[in-house]
Amino acid sequence: MTPLPPTPSGTPGDQRPEQDHLVHAGQAPAYAAAGSGGAPHGQGSGPEGAGAWPPPPPPATPSYADGGSGGTTGVWGAAYQQPEPKPRSGRGGLVAGILVAALVAGGLGGGLGYTLAKNNENGSSTTVSASDSGGSVKRDPGTVAGVAAKALPSTVTIEAASSSGEGGTGTGFVFDTQGHIVTNNHVVASAVDGGKLTATFPSGKRYDAEVVGHAQGYDVAVLKLKNAPNDLKPLTLGNSDKVAVGDSTIAIGAPFGLSNTVTTGIISAKNRPVASSDGSGSNAASYMSALQTDASINPGNSGGPLLDAQGNVIGINSAIQSSSNGGLGGTSQSGSIGLGFAIPINQAKYVAQELIKTGKPVYAKIGASVSLEEGTGGAQITRQGASGTDPVESGGPAAKAGLKPGDVITKLDDRVIDSGPTLIGEIWTHQPGDKVTVTYERDGKTHTVELTLASRTGDS
């Protein structure tokens, strides 16, 4: 799977398909990810036992195949050429008779058509006109139009550019009345070090913004508007834990740079493990236990709100599934295929509040490095930690619970763990200090222990 990239500036859209991988719906180019289908090959240990892997090479930059001006290849209005007259034969009379009959029939048909049309003008019309249409219709709060009308004024299109001018377009939404905007980390990553950020509301009002804090592992960032207006209306945050498969969803974003776009769908699945790399070669990765939706989400939607039928935010749109050969004109570029992924708002709310408070993310951890290899039947604790460190942190939660290198974690509470990235995503849905039950296998036997999650501050 591939995280959702934002739409790069100056291009119709930026999507980074990587075989059957996830593509970020937002801004940062060259994202790649491993979803529920399994982690990438190779092994390693993530930040504080999270797990990381060398990201794949950046996919090719997409391009449009428009077939030329107007997108057409045919020719209209070719001149008609009169055929050469043929020699008369003994059947000439028959041919002439057929032609006369055809002309008479044609004239008769035309006459009937004209007469019927004339009579219809004089008769009563069966056309029914609506008494109200367009803006004069009152739309109830529970309708899609009602939800969109209320939520759109609190969403923004984010343009981020690095100091060299490279960047793209993503989405965000108003988090509080102080001017904080929540979005994806990968939407603003290019502007973190000396870049430029702007946020534009549907009304056309545009504000400069700055990054308050960003969490690469969670893929969440918080901006603050400069000279923020005093009439901001934060979107209401829902409860993503209570979302059910089949619930209606509404997504708002700027797919391919088309700001203020509204799409609808349902919750297709919950707790989908999604892991993504930024492709920078830094081995940095993002993990989430995502809400899956079939609402149309495309590059540029990243950071935008995923709403329920009442207009409450239940997630932050972050990634889409994209096939390697899909796209326009056979190119590598492709759009929504009905598999979008959002960060649950309960997790994103906690992260955003920490970023506003301290400027740094806080991660829950068990204090063990896990393998990212496929086929381990769970999350296997590695024999060696990252950079020569111990695979089980001395004095950490895993060590206190008696976990050892080679143990395979198969469940966290009631969640089945099928890989290292799945374990990391599930751990990060919790907060430091939470008690969790870990089920693991050792020498063919199953064991269960309870441990208290520790914390790590920052992405380094």
Short mmCIF file of N, CA, C and O in Angstrom, two decimals, residues 58 76 142 146 230 241 262 279 359 404 457:
data_model
loop_
_atom_site.label_atom_id
_atom_site.label_comp_id
_atom_site.label_asym_id
_atom_site.label_seq_id
_atom_site.Cartn_x
_atom_site.Cartn_y
_atom_site.Cartn_z
N PRO A 58 11.96 5.69 -4.94
CA PRO A 58 10.79 6.49 -5.29
C PRO A 58 10.21 6.06 -6.62
O PRO A 58 10.95 5.80 -7.58
N TRP A 76 -13.96 15.79 -37.41
CA TRP A 76 -15.37 16.04 -37.60
C TRP A 76 -15.59 16.78 -38.93
O TRP A 76 -14.77 17.56 -39.37
N GLY A 142 -29.01 16.56 8.54
CA GLY A 142 -28.53 15.19 8.40
C GLY A 142 -28.22 14.76 6.97
O GLY A 142 -27.67 13.68 6.76
N GLY A 146 -26.34 19.11 3.77
CA GLY A 146 -26.36 19.85 5.02
C GLY A 146 -25.05 19.73 5.78
O GLY A 146 -24.54 20.72 6.32
N ASN A 230 -11.08 35.79 14.37
CA ASN A 230 -11.68 35.46 15.67
C ASN A 230 -13.03 34.75 15.54
O ASN A 230 -13.72 34.54 16.53
N ASP A 241 -13.86 5.12 18.02
CA ASP A 241 -14.00 3.77 18.58
C ASP A 241 -15.41 3.23 18.39
O ASP A 241 -15.61 2.01 18.36
N VAL A 262 -16.23 17.39 -2.14
CA VAL A 262 -16.95 16.54 -1.18
C VAL A 262 -17.28 15.21 -1.86
O VAL A 262 -17.82 15.18 -2.97
N GLY A 279 10.16 7.42 1.74
CA GLY A 279 11.01 7.23 0.58
C GLY A 279 12.28 8.05 0.60
O GLY A 279 12.98 8.15 -0.40
N GLY A 359 4.94 20.67 21.33
CA GLY A 359 5.61 20.74 20.03
C GLY A 359 6.23 19.43 19.60
O GLY A 359 6.78 19.32 18.50
N LYS A 404 11.30 -12.25 25.51
CA LYS A 404 12.68 -12.49 25.12
C LYS A 404 12.82 -12.46 23.59
O LYS A 404 11.82 -12.63 22.88
N THR A 457 9.50 10.26 23.60
CA THR A 457 9.16 11.59 23.10
C THR A 457 10.00 11.92 21.86
O THR A 457 11.22 11.72 21.87
#
